[in-house]
Amino acid sequence: MNLGTLVECAVGRNPNVVALVQDNRSYTFAQMHEEVNRLASSLQKLGVKKRDRVMVLLKNRIETVCLFWAIQKLGAIFTPINLRLSPEDTQHCIDDAEPKIVVYEKYSKRAVLQAKFNERPILIGLEQDEGDLSYRELLARGTRTFASLPCDDDDIAVMLYTSGTTGVPKGVPRSHKNEYASTVSHIIQNQYAFFESTLGVMPLYHTMGLRSLLAMCLLSGKYVIAPDFDPRTALTLLAREKISSLYMIPTMYHELLHDPCFAEFDLSALTKIGYAGAPMSTSLTKKCFAMLKPQFFLNHYGSTEIYTFTTCSFLDKKPGCAGKPGIHQKIRLVEPNADGSSTAHDVVQPGEVGEIIVHAGSDEAFKGYWNRPDATRKAIRDNWYFTGDLGILDEDGDLYIVGRVDEMVISGGENISPMEIESVLAEHPKVLEAVVLGEEDDRWGQIVVAFIVPQDATLTVLELDQFCKQHPKLSNFKRPRKYVFVEEIPKSPAGKIRRSELKGYYVLRNDR
C-alpha cells in the first residue's frame, strides 16, 4: 500500500467534500490534490527521489499537509521535526537524517540557518523571499497532475524522531504498511465512520497527529487545522466546524475543560474522544465524561515505534485502564530489569508488576531505529519490543500502567511505583499536579519525594501527609517522605513529564 494512492482514492470517491480547513481557508479533496500534485512534480524537478529525506520544520498548516502527501506520492520520506527542539537536538536530527530538502518557517528559521550541513540541502521557506526558493515558488513550478510513483509496502514513508525524556532524539522509520495498518487500527479502535471530522491539533511530527490526518483521508473526513493549541481557539473550532471526534493528550483536555468560557460553546456534534501520550487522572477522566458527554471514549496506549499496544473503551468503569491488546498485537509482562537483561520468556505471575513487552512482528511495528543498531538491539529482543513501561494485569486481564522501569523507586527493598502515588495525590482537592521521584538515602536506599503543583495556596505538607496516611489504597511504606512545592511540572511537547529536569531543579534548589 503506497500512501500516495490514498489521497488519489479519496479524490476519486468524493472530490468536492471539504478535506482541510484552516482559519478562513478551506480545500476540497480535489483542490488539495491539485496543490499536492504541483508540489510533487516540482520536488521531482529538484531531484527528490525514492528514499530521499524531506525534512519539514513547520507547524500544522495546510502547507504541511500538502507537503506530506506530495512526499508520499514521490516515495520519499516525510521527516518532520519538532520546532521546539533545542538547536543541538535539531542539529542532531539534521546530521542523522541527511535531508535532501529542508522546509522551514519563521519559527524554525534560526535553527535551520544556523545549522551545519555535511551536504547542503535545498532550503525552502514558507514565507516569500526565504530560502533557495519559497513554498509559493515551489508550487508555481509544478503541474496540475502527477501520478504516484510505485512503492513497496516496506518502503519507508515517514521518519519520526522520538521526543524522549533523556538522550538525543532517535529516528523511527515507518513504512507505508506500518502507517496504513496503524491508521486502519485507529479507525476501528475509535469507531470512526465515513465523513468524520477532527481537530488537527496534535503536531504532525507526532504519531498521534499523523494518525488523525491519515484517518480523515481514508474516511473522506474533514481535518480542521490548529497550528497552535489554545483552549479558546479549540473550543471555537469545535463548535463552528461541528467537529465529531477528538484525539489529544490529557494536558489539552485539561486546558479545554478548564477554560472559563467552556459552557458558552455548543459541542453537541462531538461524540467520540480519545487520548494517548500520557496517563489521564481519574478526576480528569470523570470531567471528560461529565462535560463533553461522549458516546465513545478511548484510552490508546502505544508508541512511535509500534502504534498500538492496548486500548480501553470502558473508562467509565475503569478510569486509567489501558485495556487489552490492539487488533494486531500481543503483549507480555516480564521481569523488570533496568540493565536490559530481561528476556521475552521471563514472564511474571498474574497480579505481579512487570515490564510490558509487545510483539514486534505486527504490521504496525517498525523494524529498528535509523542509524542506531545499538538502540535497536536494546529495544527489540527475540522479536519483542521492550517498552520500558511497568504494568499489571487485573483479574479481568486488563492492563494498568504503573510507571517506568528506570523510574521505579526501591526503598527498603520494596519496589514502589511513582504512578501509584501520583494517582493518590491527584485525588486531593488542593493538588493540581503531582510527580514522584526517588531520592538516594543512606538508610533506605531511596525515599519517595513528591513534587506538587498546588491548586490552592493554603495547601500544607502536613495536610498532604495526613491524606496519604489515611488513604485506603496507599501502603504506609509508599507514602512520600518529602514534598516539594513547584509552580509547574516540566513536560515535553507531547505531554510527557521531564523527570530529569525536575530532579535537576530539586538538586539546585537544595544546594542553595
Coordinates of C-alpha atoms in Angstrom, one line a residue:
M1 CA 0.0 0.0 0.0
N2 CA 1.5 3.3 -1.2
L3 CA 0.2 6.1 1.0
G4 CA 0.3 8.4 -2.1
T5 CA -2.6 6.5 -3.6
L6 CA -4.8 7.1 -0.6
V7 CA -5.3 10.7 -1.4
E8 CA -6.0 9.7 -5.1
C9 CA -8.6 7.3 -3.9
A10 CA -10.2 10.0 -1.6
V11 CA -10.4 12.4 -4.6
G12 CA -12.0 9.6 -6.7
R13 CA -14.7 9.0 -4.1
N14 CA -15.6 12.5 -3.0
P15 CA -13.7 15.2 -4.9
N16 CA -16.0 18.1 -3.7
V17 CA -16.1 17.2 0.0
V18 CA -14.1 19.6 2.3
A19 CA -10.8 18.0 3.2
L20 CA -8.9 20.8 5.0
V21 CA -9.9 23.9 7.0
Q22 CA -7.5 26.5 8.4
D23 CA -8.7 29.9 9.5
N24 CA -10.8 31.3 6.6
R25 CA -9.3 28.8 4.1
S26 CA -10.8 25.5 3.1
Y27 CA -9.8 23.0 0.4
T28 CA -11.9 20.3 -1.1
F29 CA -10.2 17.0 -1.7
A30 CA -9.8 18.0 -5.4
Q31 CA -8.3 21.3 -4.6
M32 CA -5.9 19.8 -2.1
H33 CA -4.9 17.2 -4.6
E34 CA -4.0 19.8 -7.2
E35 CA -1.7 21.5 -4.7
V36 CA -0.2 18.2 -3.8
N37 CA 0.5 17.3 -7.4
R38 CA 2.1 20.7 -8.1
L39 CA 4.4 20.2 -5.1
A40 CA 5.2 16.6 -6.0
S41 CA 6.1 17.4 -9.6
S42 CA 8.1 20.5 -8.5
L43 CA 10.1 18.5 -5.9
Q44 CA 10.8 15.8 -8.5
K45 CA 12.3 18.5 -10.8
L46 CA 14.6 19.5 -7.8
G47 CA 15.9 15.9 -7.8
V48 CA 13.8 14.4 -5.0
K49 CA 13.6 10.6 -5.4
K50 CA 12.6 7.5 -3.6
R51 CA 14.1 7.3 0.0
D52 CA 15.3 10.9 0.0
R53 CA 14.5 12.6 3.3
V54 CA 12.5 15.8 3.1
M55 CA 12.8 17.5 6.5
V56 CA 9.9 19.6 7.5
L57 CA 10.1 22.2 10.3
L58 CA 6.6 23.6 10.1
K59 CA 3.6 23.9 12.4
N60 CA 0.4 22.2 11.5
R61 CA -0.7 24.1 8.3
I62 CA -2.4 23.4 5.0
E63 CA 1.1 23.6 3.5
T64 CA 2.4 20.9 5.9
V65 CA -0.4 18.6 4.9
C66 CA 0.1 19.1 1.2
L67 CA 3.8 18.5 1.5
F68 CA 3.1 15.3 3.4
W69 CA 1.0 13.9 0.6
A70 CA 3.4 15.2 -2.1
I71 CA 6.3 13.4 -0.5
Q72 CA 4.3 10.2 -0.3
K73 CA 3.5 10.4 -4.0
L74 CA 7.2 10.6 -4.7
G75 CA 8.2 7.6 -2.5
A76 CA 10.4 10.0 -0.5
I77 CA 10.5 10.1 3.3
F78 CA 8.5 12.7 5.2
T79 CA 10.8 13.7 8.1
P80 CA 9.0 16.3 10.4
I81 CA 11.0 17.9 13.2
N82 CA 9.6 19.4 16.4
L83 CA 10.1 23.2 16.2
R84 CA 10.6 23.3 19.9
L85 CA 13.7 21.2 19.9
S86 CA 16.9 22.8 21.1
P87 CA 19.4 23.9 18.5
E88 CA 21.7 20.9 19.5
D89 CA 18.8 18.4 19.0
T90 CA 17.8 20.0 15.7
Q91 CA 21.4 19.7 14.6
H92 CA 21.5 16.1 15.6
C93 CA 18.4 15.3 13.6
I94 CA 19.9 17.1 10.5
D95 CA 23.1 15.1 10.9
D96 CA 21.2 11.9 11.4
A97 CA 18.7 12.2 8.5
E98 CA 20.9 14.0 5.9
P99 CA 17.9 15.6 4.2
K100 CA 17.8 16.4 0.5
I101 CA 15.3 19.2 1.2
V102 CA 14.6 21.3 4.3
V103 CA 11.3 23.2 4.5
Y104 CA 11.1 25.8 7.3
E105 CA 9.1 28.8 8.5
K106 CA 9.8 31.9 10.6
Y107 CA 9.5 29.9 13.9
S108 CA 12.2 27.5 12.8
K109 CA 14.3 29.8 10.6
R110 CA 17.0 30.4 13.2
A111 CA 17.6 26.7 13.9
V112 CA 17.8 25.9 10.1
L113 CA 20.0 28.8 9.1
Q114 CA 22.5 28.3 12.0
A115 CA 22.7 24.5 11.3
K116 CA 25.8 22.9 9.8
F117 CA 25.3 20.6 6.8
N118 CA 27.6 17.8 5.6
E119 CA 25.9 18.2 2.2
R120 CA 23.9 21.4 1.9
P121 CA 20.2 20.6 1.2
I122 CA 17.9 22.8 -0.8
L123 CA 16.2 25.2 1.6
I124 CA 12.5 26.1 1.1
G125 CA 11.0 28.9 3.1
L126 CA 7.3 29.1 3.8
E127 CA 7.4 32.9 3.6
Q128 CA 8.2 34.8 0.4
D129 CA 11.9 35.5 -0.3
E130 CA 13.0 32.9 2.1
G131 CA 15.4 30.0 1.4
D132 CA 16.7 29.0 -2.0
L133 CA 13.0 29.3 -3.1
S134 CA 9.7 29.9 -1.3
Y135 CA 6.8 27.5 -1.0
R136 CA 4.8 29.6 -3.4
E137 CA 7.6 29.5 -6.0
L138 CA 7.8 25.7 -5.5
L139 CA 4.1 25.5 -6.1
A140 CA 4.2 27.7 -9.2
R141 CA 6.8 25.5 -10.9
G142 CA 4.6 22.3 -10.6
T143 CA 2.0 20.7 -12.8
R144 CA -1.7 20.0 -12.0
T145 CA -1.4 16.3 -12.5
F146 CA 1.1 13.8 -11.1
A147 CA 0.7 10.1 -10.6
S148 CA 2.1 8.4 -7.5
L149 CA 5.3 6.6 -8.1
P150 CA 5.5 2.8 -7.4
C151 CA 6.4 1.9 -3.8
D152 CA 6.6 -1.4 -1.9
D153 CA 4.8 -1.9 1.4
D154 CA 8.0 -2.0 3.3
D155 CA 9.5 1.2 1.8
I156 CA 9.8 3.9 4.3
A157 CA 7.1 6.6 4.2
V158 CA 7.8 8.6 7.4
M159 CA 10.6 9.1 9.8
L160 CA 9.6 10.5 13.2
Y161 CA 12.0 11.5 15.9
T162 CA 11.0 10.3 19.3
S163 CA 10.6 13.1 21.8
G164 CA 12.1 11.1 24.6
T165 CA 12.8 12.4 28.1
T166 CA 16.5 11.6 28.1
G167 CA 19.2 11.4 25.5
V168 CA 19.2 12.6 21.9
P169 CA 16.2 12.0 19.6
K170 CA 16.1 8.7 17.8
G171 CA 14.8 8.4 14.2
V172 CA 11.9 5.9 13.9
P173 CA 11.5 4.9 10.2
R174 CA 7.9 3.8 9.5
S175 CA 6.9 2.0 6.3
H176 CA 3.9 2.5 4.1
K177 CA 2.5 -0.7 5.6
N178 CA 3.2 0.5 9.1
E179 CA 1.3 3.7 8.6
Y180 CA -1.6 2.2 6.7
A181 CA -2.1 -0.6 9.3
S182 CA -1.9 1.8 12.2
T183 CA -4.5 4.1 10.6
V184 CA -6.9 1.2 10.0
S185 CA -6.4 0.2 13.6
H186 CA -7.0 3.8 14.7
I187 CA -10.3 4.0 12.8
I188 CA -11.6 0.7 14.1
Q189 CA -10.5 1.2 17.7
N190 CA -12.1 4.7 17.8
Q191 CA -15.2 3.6 16.0
Y192 CA -14.8 6.3 13.3
A193 CA -17.2 6.4 10.3
F194 CA -17.2 8.0 6.9
F195 CA -17.2 11.8 6.8
E196 CA -15.9 12.0 10.4
S197 CA -14.2 15.3 11.3
T198 CA -11.4 16.1 13.7
L199 CA -9.3 18.9 15.1
G200 CA -5.7 18.7 13.8
V201 CA -4.1 20.0 16.9
M202 CA -1.6 17.2 17.6
P203 CA 1.5 18.1 15.7
L204 CA 2.4 16.2 12.5
Y205 CA 5.8 15.4 13.9
H206 CA 4.0 13.2 16.4
T207 CA 2.4 9.8 15.6
M208 CA -0.9 11.0 17.0
G209 CA -1.0 13.9 14.6
L210 CA -0.3 11.7 11.6
R211 CA -2.9 9.2 12.7
S212 CA -5.6 11.9 12.8
L213 CA -4.6 13.2 9.3
L214 CA -4.5 9.8 7.7
A215 CA -7.8 8.6 9.2
M216 CA -9.6 11.6 7.8
C217 CA -8.2 10.9 4.4
L218 CA -9.3 7.3 4.4
L219 CA -12.8 8.3 5.6
S220 CA -13.3 11.3 3.3
G221 CA -13.3 13.3 6.5
K222 CA -12.6 16.9 7.4
Y223 CA -9.3 17.8 9.1
V224 CA -9.6 21.2 10.8
I225 CA -6.1 22.6 11.4
A226 CA -5.0 24.4 14.6
P227 CA -1.3 25.5 14.2
D228 CA -1.1 26.3 17.9
F229 CA -3.1 24.9 20.7
D230 CA -5.2 27.4 22.6
P231 CA -8.2 26.2 24.5
R232 CA -10.5 29.1 23.4
T233 CA -9.5 28.7 19.8
A234 CA -10.0 24.9 20.0
L235 CA -13.5 25.4 21.5
T236 CA -14.3 27.9 18.8
L237 CA -13.3 25.5 16.0
L238 CA -15.1 22.5 17.7
A239 CA -18.3 24.5 17.7
R240 CA -18.0 26.3 14.4
E241 CA -16.9 23.3 12.4
K242 CA -19.2 20.8 14.2
I243 CA -16.3 18.5 14.8
S244 CA -17.2 14.9 15.7
S245 CA -14.0 13.4 17.1
L246 CA -11.0 14.5 19.2
Y247 CA -7.7 12.7 19.7
M248 CA -5.4 14.7 22.1
I249 CA -3.1 14.3 25.0
P250 CA -4.6 14.7 28.6
T251 CA -3.0 18.1 29.1
M252 CA -5.1 19.5 26.2
Y253 CA -8.3 18.1 27.6
H254 CA -7.4 19.6 31.0
E255 CA -7.0 23.1 29.4
L256 CA -10.1 22.7 27.3
L257 CA -12.4 21.8 30.2
H258 CA -10.9 24.5 32.5
D259 CA -11.5 27.3 30.0
P260 CA -13.8 29.8 31.9
C261 CA -16.0 30.2 28.7
F262 CA -16.4 26.4 28.1
A263 CA -20.1 26.4 28.8
E264 CA -20.7 29.0 26.1
F265 CA -19.8 26.7 23.2
D266 CA -22.1 24.1 21.6
L267 CA -20.1 20.9 21.4
S268 CA -23.1 18.6 20.7
A269 CA -21.5 17.3 17.4
L270 CA -18.5 15.9 19.4
T271 CA -19.4 12.3 20.1
K272 CA -16.0 10.5 20.1
I273 CA -13.0 11.4 22.1
G274 CA -9.7 9.6 22.7
Y275 CA -6.4 10.3 24.4
A276 CA -2.8 8.9 24.3
G277 CA 0.7 10.0 25.0
A278 CA 0.4 10.2 28.8
P279 CA -1.8 8.9 31.7
M280 CA -5.1 10.7 32.4
S281 CA -6.1 11.1 36.0
T282 CA -9.3 9.7 37.4
S283 CA -10.7 13.1 38.1
L284 CA -9.9 14.4 34.6
T285 CA -11.5 11.3 33.1
K286 CA -14.7 11.9 35.1
K287 CA -14.7 15.6 34.0
C288 CA -14.4 14.5 30.3
F289 CA -17.5 12.3 30.7
A290 CA -19.4 14.9 32.6
M291 CA -18.6 17.9 30.5
L292 CA -18.1 16.5 27.0
K293 CA -20.7 13.7 27.3
P294 CA -19.0 11.5 24.7
Q295 CA -20.8 8.5 23.2
F296 CA -17.3 6.8 22.9
F297 CA -14.2 7.5 25.0
L298 CA -10.9 5.6 24.3
N299 CA -7.6 5.4 26.1
H300 CA -4.9 4.5 23.4
Y301 CA -1.7 3.1 24.8
G302 CA 1.1 2.8 22.2
S303 CA 4.3 4.4 20.9
T304 CA 6.0 5.9 17.9
E305 CA 7.7 2.6 17.3
I306 CA 4.6 0.4 17.4
Y307 CA 1.4 2.5 17.1
T308 CA -1.0 0.4 19.2
F309 CA -0.1 -1.7 22.3
T310 CA -3.5 -1.8 24.0
T311 CA -6.8 0.2 24.1
C312 CA -9.6 0.7 26.7
S313 CA -13.1 1.9 25.8
F314 CA -14.8 1.4 29.2
L315 CA -13.2 4.2 31.1
D316 CA -16.4 4.9 32.9
K317 CA -16.0 1.6 34.7
K318 CA -12.1 1.6 34.9
P319 CA -10.6 5.1 34.7
G320 CA -7.0 5.0 33.8
C321 CA -7.1 1.4 32.5
A322 CA -5.1 0.7 29.3
G323 CA -7.3 -2.3 28.5
K324 CA -6.5 -5.2 26.2
P325 CA -4.1 -5.6 23.2
G326 CA -5.0 -3.8 19.9
I327 CA -6.3 -5.7 16.9
H328 CA -2.8 -6.5 15.6
Q329 CA -1.0 -7.0 18.9
K330 CA 0.2 -9.5 21.5
I331 CA 1.7 -8.3 24.8
R332 CA 3.5 -9.9 27.8
L333 CA 4.7 -8.7 31.2
V334 CA 8.2 -9.8 32.1
E335 CA 10.6 -9.4 35.0
P336 CA 11.7 -5.7 35.0
N337 CA 15.4 -5.1 34.8
A338 CA 16.8 -1.6 34.0
D339 CA 20.0 -3.2 32.7
G340 CA 18.2 -4.8 29.8
S341 CA 18.9 -8.3 31.0
S342 CA 15.2 -9.5 30.9
T343 CA 14.1 -11.8 28.1
A344 CA 10.7 -12.4 26.5
H345 CA 10.5 -15.6 28.4
D346 CA 10.8 -14.1 31.9
V347 CA 7.1 -13.8 32.3
V348 CA 5.8 -12.6 35.7
Q349 CA 2.9 -14.3 37.6
P350 CA -0.6 -12.9 37.3
G351 CA -1.1 -9.9 39.5
E352 CA 2.6 -9.0 39.6
V353 CA 4.2 -5.9 38.2
G354 CA 6.3 -6.5 35.1
E355 CA 7.8 -4.7 32.1
I356 CA 5.4 -4.5 29.2
I357 CA 6.7 -6.0 26.0
V358 CA 4.9 -6.0 22.7
H359 CA 5.4 -8.4 19.8
A360 CA 7.4 -6.7 17.1
G361 CA 6.0 -8.7 14.2
S362 CA 2.8 -6.8 13.6
D363 CA 2.1 -4.6 10.6
E364 CA 2.1 -1.6 13.0
A365 CA 5.7 -2.2 14.2
F366 CA 8.8 -0.5 13.0
K367 CA 11.9 -2.6 12.2
G368 CA 14.6 -0.6 14.0
Y369 CA 15.9 2.8 14.7
W370 CA 17.6 4.9 12.0
N371 CA 21.5 4.6 12.2
R372 CA 21.1 3.2 15.8
P373 CA 21.8 -0.6 15.8
D374 CA 22.7 -0.3 19.5
A375 CA 19.3 1.1 20.4
T376 CA 17.6 -1.3 18.2
R377 CA 19.3 -4.3 19.9
K378 CA 18.3 -2.9 23.3
A379 CA 14.7 -2.3 22.3
I380 CA 13.9 -5.4 20.2
R381 CA 14.9 -8.8 21.7
D382 CA 13.6 -12.1 20.5
N383 CA 11.2 -10.2 18.2
W384 CA 9.6 -8.5 21.1
Y385 CA 9.7 -4.7 21.7
F386 CA 10.6 -3.8 25.3
T387 CA 8.7 -0.7 26.1
G388 CA 10.4 0.2 29.4
D389 CA 6.9 0.7 30.9
L390 CA 5.7 -1.2 34.0
G391 CA 2.3 -2.7 34.1
I392 CA 0.0 -5.0 36.0
L393 CA -3.0 -7.1 34.8
D394 CA -6.1 -7.1 36.9
E395 CA -8.4 -10.1 37.4
D396 CA -10.1 -9.4 34.0
G397 CA -6.8 -9.4 32.2
D398 CA -6.9 -5.6 31.7
L399 CA -3.7 -3.7 31.7
Y400 CA -2.8 -0.8 34.0
I401 CA 0.4 1.2 33.6
V402 CA 2.2 1.8 36.9
G403 CA 5.4 3.5 35.9
R404 CA 8.7 3.1 34.1
V405 CA 11.4 0.6 34.7
D406 CA 14.0 3.3 35.1
E407 CA 11.8 5.4 37.4
M408 CA 10.9 2.6 39.9
V409 CA 11.7 3.7 43.5
I410 CA 13.3 1.0 45.5
S411 CA 13.0 1.8 49.2
G412 CA 13.9 -0.7 51.9
G413 CA 14.0 -3.5 49.3
E414 CA 10.4 -2.7 48.2
N415 CA 9.6 -1.7 44.6
I416 CA 7.4 1.4 44.6
S417 CA 5.6 2.7 41.5
P418 CA 5.6 6.5 41.3
M419 CA 2.4 6.5 39.2
E420 CA 0.5 4.7 42.0
I421 CA 1.4 7.5 44.5
E422 CA 0.8 10.3 41.9
S423 CA -2.7 8.9 41.4
V424 CA -3.4 9.1 45.1
L425 CA -2.0 12.7 45.4
A426 CA -4.0 13.8 42.4
E427 CA -7.2 13.0 44.3
H428 CA -6.5 15.7 46.9
P429 CA -8.7 18.7 46.0
K430 CA -5.9 21.2 46.6
V431 CA -3.5 19.4 44.3
L432 CA -3.3 20.4 40.6
E433 CA -0.5 18.1 39.6
A434 CA 1.9 15.6 41.3
V435 CA 5.0 13.9 40.2
V436 CA 7.0 11.4 42.3
L437 CA 10.7 10.6 42.2
G438 CA 13.2 8.6 44.3
E439 CA 16.0 10.3 46.3
E440 CA 19.1 8.5 47.4
D441 CA 19.0 7.7 51.2
D442 CA 21.7 6.1 53.3
R443 CA 19.2 4.0 55.3
W444 CA 16.5 3.1 52.8
G445 CA 18.4 3.2 49.6
Q446 CA 15.8 5.6 48.2
I447 CA 13.0 7.6 49.7
V448 CA 9.9 8.9 47.9
V449 CA 9.8 12.6 47.1
A450 CA 6.6 14.2 45.8
F451 CA 6.7 17.4 43.6
I452 CA 3.4 19.2 43.9
V453 CA 1.8 22.0 41.9
P454 CA -0.8 23.3 44.3
Q455 CA -4.4 24.1 43.2
D456 CA -4.8 26.1 46.4
A457 CA -2.2 28.2 48.1
T458 CA -3.3 27.1 51.5
L459 CA -2.1 23.5 50.9
T460 CA 0.4 22.3 53.5
V461 CA 2.9 19.4 53.8
L462 CA 1.1 18.2 56.9
E463 CA -2.2 18.1 55.2
L464 CA -0.8 16.0 52.3
D465 CA 1.0 13.7 54.7
Q466 CA -2.2 13.1 56.6
F467 CA -4.1 12.5 53.4
C468 CA -1.6 9.8 52.3
K469 CA -1.6 8.1 55.7
Q470 CA -5.3 7.8 55.7
H471 CA -5.8 6.8 52.0
P472 CA -7.0 3.2 51.8
K473 CA -5.1 2.5 48.5
L474 CA -1.7 3.6 49.7
S475 CA 0.5 1.4 51.9
N476 CA 2.3 3.4 54.6
F477 CA 5.8 2.5 53.3
K478 CA 4.9 4.0 49.9
R479 CA 3.9 7.4 51.1
P480 CA 6.2 10.4 50.3
R481 CA 8.8 11.3 52.9
K482 CA 9.4 14.7 51.3
Y483 CA 7.3 17.2 49.5
V484 CA 8.5 19.9 47.2
F485 CA 6.0 22.6 46.0
V486 CA 6.7 23.9 42.5
E487 CA 5.0 26.3 40.1
E488 CA 4.8 23.8 37.2
I489 CA 5.9 20.4 36.1
P490 CA 8.3 20.4 33.1
K491 CA 6.9 18.5 30.1
S492 CA 7.8 17.6 26.6
P493 CA 5.6 19.0 23.7
A494 CA 3.9 15.6 23.7
G495 CA 2.9 16.0 27.3
K496 CA 5.5 13.6 28.8
I497 CA 6.9 14.6 32.2
R498 CA 10.6 15.5 32.0
R499 CA 11.6 13.9 35.3
S500 CA 15.3 14.6 34.8
E501 CA 14.7 18.3 34.6
L502 CA 12.5 18.1 37.7
K503 CA 15.3 16.3 39.5
G504 CA 17.9 18.8 38.4
Y505 CA 15.7 21.7 39.7
Y506 CA 15.3 19.9 43.0
V507 CA 19.1 19.4 43.4
L508 CA 19.8 23.1 42.6
R509 CA 17.1 24.2 45.0
N510 CA 18.5 22.0 47.8
D511 CA 22.1 23.2 47.1
R512 CA 21.2 26.8 47.7

